[in-house]
Amino acid sequence: MEKFCSYPFKRVHFSTAGNAYLCCSAWLPQSIGNIFKDNFNLVWNSKTALEIRSSILDGSFRFCKKDICPRIISGQIEKEPLLDKYKTIMEAKRVHLDNSPEEISLNYDYSCNLQCKSCRDEKKIIDKDTAEMLIRFQNSFLDSELYKNVGRLTVTGVGEPFFSRVFMDLFSKIDSGKNQSLKITLRTNGMLLTPENWEKIKNAHFAIDLVSISIDAATGETYRKLRVGGDFNRLMTNLEFLGQIKKYKKLKIMLHFVVQEENFEEMPAFLELARRFDCDNVVFAQLMNLGTYSKEEYNRLAIHHPDHPQFQKLKSIIRNPIFKDPIVSFDNLSHLLKEEN
């Protein structure tokens, strides 16, 4: 099968500044336009959007960061069965799309209750004027054809939805009557996933089918170090509550673990923690430098680099038979499962 990635043909991510991307901006950093300045249909089929799709069809993937994209590293772009519509796109080399995106990630509020070094080097909250501008944008989005046709919303990948005035307003206004088939991926650090806050987003309960939680630790000591401002015991209580929700509502739970020098030995214990809470997926991923680390500090922490003193120990942990559990994904670390590494 030829290499093919469906993301630029079905997805769009919206950032704080209104820039739109056809994938996670960390993996595909070229913006295709700005939704605050231009009509979305023009952005969706902008010159850059067409060029990015062309790079998928010609097999070069020249806009993608091949060294960190988990789909490229894991071989998903070769293994994933192609739907007929994508076969048609490949055969016709179609880059201009008449359909709107199937999946939209709302990443425009980076406000968060935690200050994790892997994400930010200071506590960040958007100002009141920006929040009000984003709420106005959301209101227009919820009344648009774009919202009526989207299959999945992801909220959020850059902040904490329960800490966001913007996203809490979104959840209060979501109307199942306008899009009954909508699905929502809720990405959270879990600290504010309480019964009270869950009740506040009851309008969106019908659509939430995946809750993705970033944790990065299996013990309280490591959690306090890496998830600055968090409380491990409170998190465990919230995971228990989420497990209760899962008993009466059909949803999946995914736990994320960013692998680094300070936590990699807890990977087996993290898998056991996920099993304890009946999680459906556990994702282990590379530590990335989002501008929060000096070069020296990042090199010390980035244990996935072959020249790191603990690299061989990481490989031996990853190749432990317990990680053959089908709920485990090694994301952009999957190449370490190969014997030649």
Short mmCIF file of C-alpha atoms in Angstrom, two decimals:
data_model
loop_
_atom_site.label_atom_id
_atom_site.label_comp_id
_atom_site.label_asym_id
_atom_site.label_seq_id
_atom_site.Cartn_x
_atom_site.Cartn_y
_atom_site.Cartn_z
CA MET A 1 0.00 0.00 0.00
CA GLU A 2 1.19 3.50 -0.78
CA LYS A 3 1.87 5.90 2.05
CA PHE A 4 -1.13 8.06 2.81
CA CYS A 5 -2.26 10.21 5.70
CA SER A 6 -5.92 11.19 5.85
CA TYR A 7 -5.48 14.01 8.37
CA PRO A 8 -4.94 16.93 5.94
CA PHE A 9 -8.05 15.78 4.08
CA LYS A 10 -10.37 15.62 7.09
CA ARG A 11 -8.95 17.66 10.00
CA VAL A 12 -8.32 21.23 11.01
CA HIS A 13 -6.89 22.71 14.21
CA PHE A 14 -7.68 26.29 15.35
CA SER A 15 -5.06 28.12 17.43
CA THR A 16 -5.32 31.08 19.83
CA ALA A 17 -4.35 33.57 17.14
CA GLY A 18 -6.89 32.10 14.74
CA ASN A 19 -4.34 30.24 12.66
CA ALA A 20 -5.58 27.01 11.14
CA TYR A 21 -3.53 23.85 10.68
CA LEU A 22 -4.26 20.56 8.92
CA CYS A 23 -2.75 18.57 11.76
CA CYS A 24 -1.19 19.17 15.16
CA SER A 25 1.02 22.22 14.64
CA ALA A 26 3.90 20.46 16.41
CA TRP A 27 3.95 17.85 13.65
CA LEU A 28 2.86 20.01 10.71
CA PRO A 29 3.71 23.64 11.56
CA GLN A 30 2.57 25.43 8.39
CA SER A 31 -0.62 27.42 8.92
CA ILE A 32 -3.11 27.27 6.05
CA GLY A 33 -4.68 30.64 6.92
CA ASN A 34 -6.45 32.58 9.64
CA ILE A 35 -10.09 31.93 10.51
CA PHE A 36 -10.44 35.31 12.27
CA LYS A 37 -9.48 37.17 9.08
CA ASP A 38 -10.80 35.04 6.20
CA ASN A 39 -13.80 32.96 5.27
CA PHE A 40 -13.20 29.38 6.41
CA ASN A 41 -13.89 27.90 2.98
CA LEU A 42 -11.04 30.01 1.59
CA VAL A 43 -8.74 28.86 4.39
CA TRP A 44 -9.70 25.18 3.99
CA ASN A 45 -8.67 25.29 0.34
CA SER A 46 -5.94 27.92 0.55
CA LYS A 47 -2.77 27.69 -1.54
CA THR A 48 -0.85 26.28 1.43
CA ALA A 49 -3.59 23.73 2.17
CA LEU A 50 -3.44 22.50 -1.43
CA GLU A 51 0.36 22.27 -1.29
CA ILE A 52 0.25 20.26 1.93
CA ARG A 53 -2.28 17.81 0.48
CA SER A 54 -0.14 17.52 -2.66
CA SER A 55 2.83 16.57 -0.47
CA ILE A 56 0.80 13.67 0.90
CA LEU A 57 -0.26 12.50 -2.54
CA ASP A 58 3.27 12.66 -3.99
CA GLY A 59 4.61 10.72 -1.00
CA SER A 60 7.16 13.34 0.05
CA PHE A 61 5.39 14.50 3.24
CA ARG A 62 7.75 17.46 2.94
CA PHE A 63 5.74 19.71 5.29
CA CYS A 64 5.65 17.12 8.09
CA LYS A 65 8.13 16.75 10.94
CA LYS A 66 8.93 13.13 10.21
CA ASP A 67 11.14 12.68 13.28
CA ILE A 68 8.32 13.34 15.76
CA CYS A 69 5.05 12.57 13.94
CA PRO A 70 3.68 9.40 15.62
CA ARG A 71 1.79 8.29 12.52
CA ILE A 72 4.93 8.37 10.39
CA ILE A 73 7.20 6.83 13.05
CA SER A 74 4.75 4.04 13.90
CA GLY A 75 4.00 3.24 10.25
CA GLN A 76 0.30 4.05 10.56
CA ILE A 77 0.37 5.85 7.24
CA GLU A 78 1.22 2.52 5.59
CA LYS A 79 -0.88 0.18 7.74
CA GLU A 80 -4.16 2.09 7.97
CA PRO A 81 -6.84 0.64 5.66
CA LEU A 82 -7.91 3.23 3.12
CA LEU A 83 -11.56 4.16 2.86
CA ASP A 84 -12.96 4.31 -0.66
CA LYS A 85 -13.20 8.10 -0.53
CA TYR A 86 -9.45 8.36 0.09
CA LYS A 87 -8.71 5.85 -2.66
CA THR A 88 -10.68 8.13 -4.97
CA ILE A 89 -8.73 11.17 -3.75
CA MET A 90 -5.43 9.37 -4.39
CA GLU A 91 -6.42 8.20 -7.83
CA ALA A 92 -7.70 11.63 -8.87
CA LYS A 93 -4.87 13.44 -7.01
CA ARG A 94 -7.57 15.69 -5.59
CA VAL A 95 -6.32 18.45 -3.30
CA HIS A 96 -9.23 20.92 -3.49
CA LEU A 97 -12.02 19.64 -1.25
CA ASP A 98 -15.72 20.44 -1.53
CA ASN A 99 -16.52 18.81 1.80
CA SER A 100 -15.93 20.53 5.13
CA PRO A 101 -13.59 18.91 7.71
CA GLU A 102 -14.85 15.90 9.63
CA GLU A 103 -12.77 16.73 12.71
CA ILE A 104 -12.01 20.10 14.31
CA SER A 105 -9.62 20.70 17.21
CA LEU A 106 -10.32 23.82 19.25
CA ASN A 107 -6.91 24.83 20.58
CA TYR A 108 -7.42 28.56 20.97
CA ASP A 109 -7.51 28.89 24.77
CA TYR A 110 -4.23 27.92 26.42
CA SER A 111 -5.43 28.83 29.94
CA CYS A 112 -4.52 26.13 32.46
CA ASN A 113 -4.62 25.50 36.20
CA LEU A 114 -1.25 23.70 36.09
CA GLN A 115 2.22 24.82 35.11
CA CYS A 116 3.92 21.74 33.67
CA LYS A 117 7.41 22.37 32.30
CA SER A 118 6.85 20.07 29.34
CA CYS A 119 4.14 22.49 28.17
CA ARG A 120 4.92 25.96 29.59
CA ASP A 121 7.46 27.77 31.73
CA GLU A 122 4.92 30.00 33.50
CA LYS A 123 1.24 29.95 34.37
CA LYS A 124 -0.77 31.16 31.38
CA ILE A 125 -4.31 32.52 31.25
CA ILE A 126 -5.79 34.47 28.35
CA ASP A 127 -6.95 37.99 29.14
CA LYS A 128 -10.58 39.08 29.39
CA ASP A 129 -10.69 40.80 25.98
CA THR A 130 -9.28 37.73 24.22
CA ALA A 131 -11.74 35.48 26.05
CA GLU A 132 -14.69 37.64 24.99
CA MET A 133 -13.46 37.68 21.38
CA LEU A 134 -13.15 33.89 21.37
CA ILE A 135 -16.62 33.47 22.86
CA ARG A 136 -18.04 35.65 20.05
CA PHE A 137 -16.23 33.46 17.54
CA GLN A 138 -17.60 30.32 19.19
CA ASN A 139 -21.14 31.67 19.07
CA SER A 140 -20.84 32.21 15.32
CA PHE A 141 -19.22 28.79 14.94
CA LEU A 142 -22.11 27.06 16.73
CA ASP A 143 -24.54 28.71 14.31
CA SER A 144 -22.50 27.81 11.22
CA GLU A 145 -22.77 25.02 8.65
CA LEU A 146 -19.26 24.07 9.72
CA TYR A 147 -20.54 23.04 13.16
CA LYS A 148 -23.62 21.29 11.76
CA ASN A 149 -21.44 19.09 9.56
CA VAL A 150 -18.49 18.31 11.83
CA GLY A 151 -18.24 14.77 13.16
CA ARG A 152 -15.81 15.34 16.03
CA LEU A 153 -14.63 18.24 18.16
CA THR A 154 -11.48 17.99 20.26
CA VAL A 155 -11.33 20.33 23.26
CA THR A 156 -8.47 21.10 23.97
CA GLY A 157 -4.81 20.26 23.30
CA VAL A 158 -3.13 23.33 24.74
CA GLY A 159 -4.90 24.12 28.02
CA GLU A 160 -7.48 22.88 30.51
CA PRO A 161 -11.12 22.98 29.35
CA PHE A 162 -12.56 23.02 32.90
CA PHE A 163 -10.34 26.02 33.71
CA SER A 164 -11.35 27.88 30.55
CA ARG A 165 -14.15 30.43 30.62
CA VAL A 166 -14.24 30.13 26.84
CA PHE A 167 -14.72 26.36 26.67
CA MET A 168 -17.10 26.19 29.61
CA ASP A 169 -19.22 28.71 27.69
CA LEU A 170 -18.98 26.47 24.61
CA PHE A 171 -20.23 23.43 26.52
CA SER A 172 -23.14 25.40 27.97
CA LYS A 173 -24.33 26.33 24.48
CA ILE A 174 -23.82 23.09 22.56
CA ASP A 175 -27.18 22.03 21.18
CA SER A 176 -27.75 18.39 20.26
CA GLY A 177 -30.57 19.51 17.98
CA LYS A 178 -28.11 21.21 15.63
CA ASN A 179 -25.77 18.21 15.40
CA GLN A 180 -27.09 15.01 16.93
CA SER A 181 -24.21 12.90 15.57
CA LEU A 182 -21.48 15.10 17.08
CA LYS A 183 -18.71 13.39 19.06
CA ILE A 184 -16.37 15.19 21.47
CA THR A 185 -12.89 14.31 22.66
CA LEU A 186 -12.30 16.02 26.00
CA ARG A 187 -8.59 16.54 26.72
CA THR A 188 -7.87 17.42 30.33
CA ASN A 189 -5.29 17.10 33.09
CA GLY A 190 -8.05 15.62 35.26
CA MET A 191 -7.55 17.89 38.27
CA LEU A 192 -10.88 19.67 37.76
CA LEU A 193 -12.86 16.66 36.54
CA THR A 194 -15.18 16.71 39.55
CA PRO A 195 -18.90 15.88 39.85
CA GLU A 196 -19.65 19.63 40.09
CA ASN A 197 -17.77 20.50 36.92
CA TRP A 198 -19.12 17.47 35.06
CA GLU A 199 -22.63 18.70 35.84
CA LYS A 200 -21.72 22.15 34.47
CA ILE A 201 -21.07 20.67 31.02
CA LYS A 202 -24.21 18.50 30.94
CA ASN A 203 -25.27 20.00 27.60
CA ALA A 204 -22.28 18.24 26.03
CA HIS A 205 -22.68 14.87 27.77
CA PHE A 206 -24.52 13.40 24.78
CA ALA A 207 -21.45 13.93 22.59
CA ILE A 208 -18.48 13.19 24.88
CA ASP A 209 -17.25 9.70 24.01
CA LEU A 210 -13.53 10.03 24.78
CA VAL A 211 -11.81 11.58 27.79
CA SER A 212 -8.05 11.94 27.36
CA ILE A 213 -6.03 12.69 30.51
CA SER A 214 -2.36 13.75 30.70
CA ILE A 215 -0.71 12.44 33.86
CA ASP A 216 3.00 11.60 33.23
CA ALA A 217 3.48 9.77 36.55
CA ALA A 218 2.45 6.75 38.58
CA THR A 219 3.39 8.11 42.01
CA GLY A 220 2.56 11.25 43.95
CA GLU A 221 6.21 12.27 44.25
CA THR A 222 6.85 12.23 40.52
CA TYR A 223 3.47 13.78 39.77
CA ARG A 224 4.18 16.78 42.01
CA LYS A 225 7.50 17.29 40.27
CA LEU A 226 6.21 17.09 36.69
CA ARG A 227 2.61 18.31 36.96
CA VAL A 228 3.31 21.52 38.85
CA GLY A 229 0.29 22.62 40.89
CA GLY A 230 -1.37 19.22 40.79
CA ASP A 231 -2.50 16.92 43.59
CA PHE A 232 -2.08 13.19 42.88
CA ASN A 233 -4.59 12.05 45.51
CA ARG A 234 -7.25 14.38 44.13
CA LEU A 235 -6.50 13.12 40.64
CA MET A 236 -7.06 9.52 41.79
CA THR A 237 -10.40 10.55 43.28
CA ASN A 238 -11.38 12.17 39.99
CA LEU A 239 -10.37 9.06 38.04
CA GLU A 240 -12.62 7.01 40.33
CA PHE A 241 -15.47 9.40 39.51
CA LEU A 242 -14.77 9.10 35.78
CA GLY A 243 -14.88 5.33 36.15
CA GLN A 244 -18.34 5.66 37.67
CA ILE A 245 -19.46 7.75 34.68
CA LYS A 246 -18.17 5.04 32.35
CA LYS A 247 -20.47 2.52 33.99
CA TYR A 248 -23.60 4.31 32.78
CA LYS A 249 -22.32 6.28 29.80
CA LYS A 250 -20.55 4.82 26.79
CA LEU A 251 -17.17 6.54 26.71
CA LYS A 252 -13.51 5.65 26.47
CA ILE A 253 -10.72 6.76 28.78
CA MET A 254 -7.22 7.42 27.49
CA LEU A 255 -4.22 8.18 29.70
CA HIS A 256 -1.10 10.00 28.41
CA PHE A 257 2.45 9.72 29.70
CA VAL A 258 5.25 11.92 28.29
CA VAL A 259 8.40 9.83 28.75
CA GLN A 260 11.45 11.58 30.22
CA GLU A 261 14.37 10.88 32.50
CA GLU A 262 12.41 11.72 35.64
CA ASN A 263 9.55 9.26 35.08
CA PHE A 264 10.50 6.49 32.64
CA GLU A 265 11.02 3.88 35.34
CA GLU A 266 7.35 4.32 36.32
CA MET A 267 6.06 3.20 32.92
CA PRO A 268 5.09 -0.33 34.08
CA ALA A 269 3.37 1.08 37.17
CA PHE A 270 1.53 3.58 34.95
CA LEU A 271 0.13 0.73 32.87
CA GLU A 272 -1.08 -0.94 36.06
CA LEU A 273 -2.71 2.33 37.13
CA ALA A 274 -4.53 2.48 33.78
CA ARG A 275 -5.75 -1.08 34.21
CA ARG A 276 -6.95 -0.27 37.71
CA PHE A 277 -9.26 2.42 36.32
CA ASP A 278 -10.39 0.29 33.34
CA CYS A 279 -8.81 2.65 30.81
CA ASP A 280 -9.14 1.84 27.13
CA ASN A 281 -5.85 3.28 25.92
CA VAL A 282 -2.46 4.21 27.37
CA VAL A 283 -0.19 6.42 25.26
CA PHE A 284 3.54 6.80 25.91
CA ALA A 285 5.13 9.63 23.91
CA GLN A 286 8.39 11.52 23.43
CA LEU A 287 9.22 14.58 25.45
CA MET A 288 9.30 17.58 23.10
CA ASN A 289 10.94 20.94 23.64
CA LEU A 290 8.25 23.56 23.16
CA GLY A 291 10.67 26.34 24.02
CA THR A 292 10.49 25.74 27.76
CA TYR A 293 13.84 23.98 28.16
CA SER A 294 17.40 25.09 27.50
CA LYS A 295 19.24 22.84 25.07
CA GLU A 296 21.23 21.33 27.93
CA GLU A 297 18.18 20.69 30.10
CA TYR A 298 16.24 19.10 27.26
CA ASN A 299 19.15 16.81 26.37
CA ARG A 300 19.31 15.69 30.00
CA LEU A 301 15.59 14.85 30.08
CA ALA A 302 15.09 13.49 26.54
CA ILE A 303 15.82 9.87 27.33
CA HIS A 304 14.53 8.71 23.93
CA HIS A 305 17.67 10.12 22.27
CA PRO A 306 20.17 7.30 21.49
CA ASP A 307 23.07 9.18 23.06
CA HIS A 308 21.29 9.56 26.42
CA PRO A 309 23.04 7.56 29.21
CA GLN A 310 19.76 5.81 30.11
CA PHE A 311 18.63 5.08 26.55
CA GLN A 312 19.36 1.35 26.71
CA LYS A 313 17.45 1.06 29.97
CA LEU A 314 14.47 2.80 28.36
CA LYS A 315 14.56 0.31 25.49
CA SER A 316 14.60 -2.63 27.88
CA ILE A 317 11.57 -1.24 29.70
CA ILE A 318 9.64 -0.61 26.50
CA ARG A 319 10.32 -4.17 25.34
CA ASN A 320 8.93 -5.65 28.56
CA PRO A 321 6.21 -8.18 27.57
CA ILE A 322 3.65 -6.38 29.74
CA PHE A 323 3.51 -3.62 27.13
CA LYS A 324 2.14 -6.04 24.54
CA ASP A 325 -1.23 -5.27 26.11
CA PRO A 326 -3.40 -4.00 23.20
CA ILE A 327 -4.38 -0.90 25.17
CA VAL A 328 -0.76 0.37 24.92
CA SER A 329 0.49 2.72 22.23
CA PHE A 330 4.06 3.94 22.00
CA ASP A 331 3.13 6.79 19.67
CA ASN A 332 6.35 8.44 18.43
CA LEU A 333 8.44 6.04 20.53
CA SER A 334 7.28 2.97 18.59
CA HIS A 335 10.51 2.81 16.56
CA LEU A 336 12.30 1.72 19.78
CA LEU A 337 10.43 -1.58 19.60
CA LYS A 338 12.47 -2.54 16.53
CA GLU A 339 15.45 -4.76 17.19
CA GLU A 340 17.88 -2.64 15.15
CA ASN A 341 17.44 0.33 17.52
#
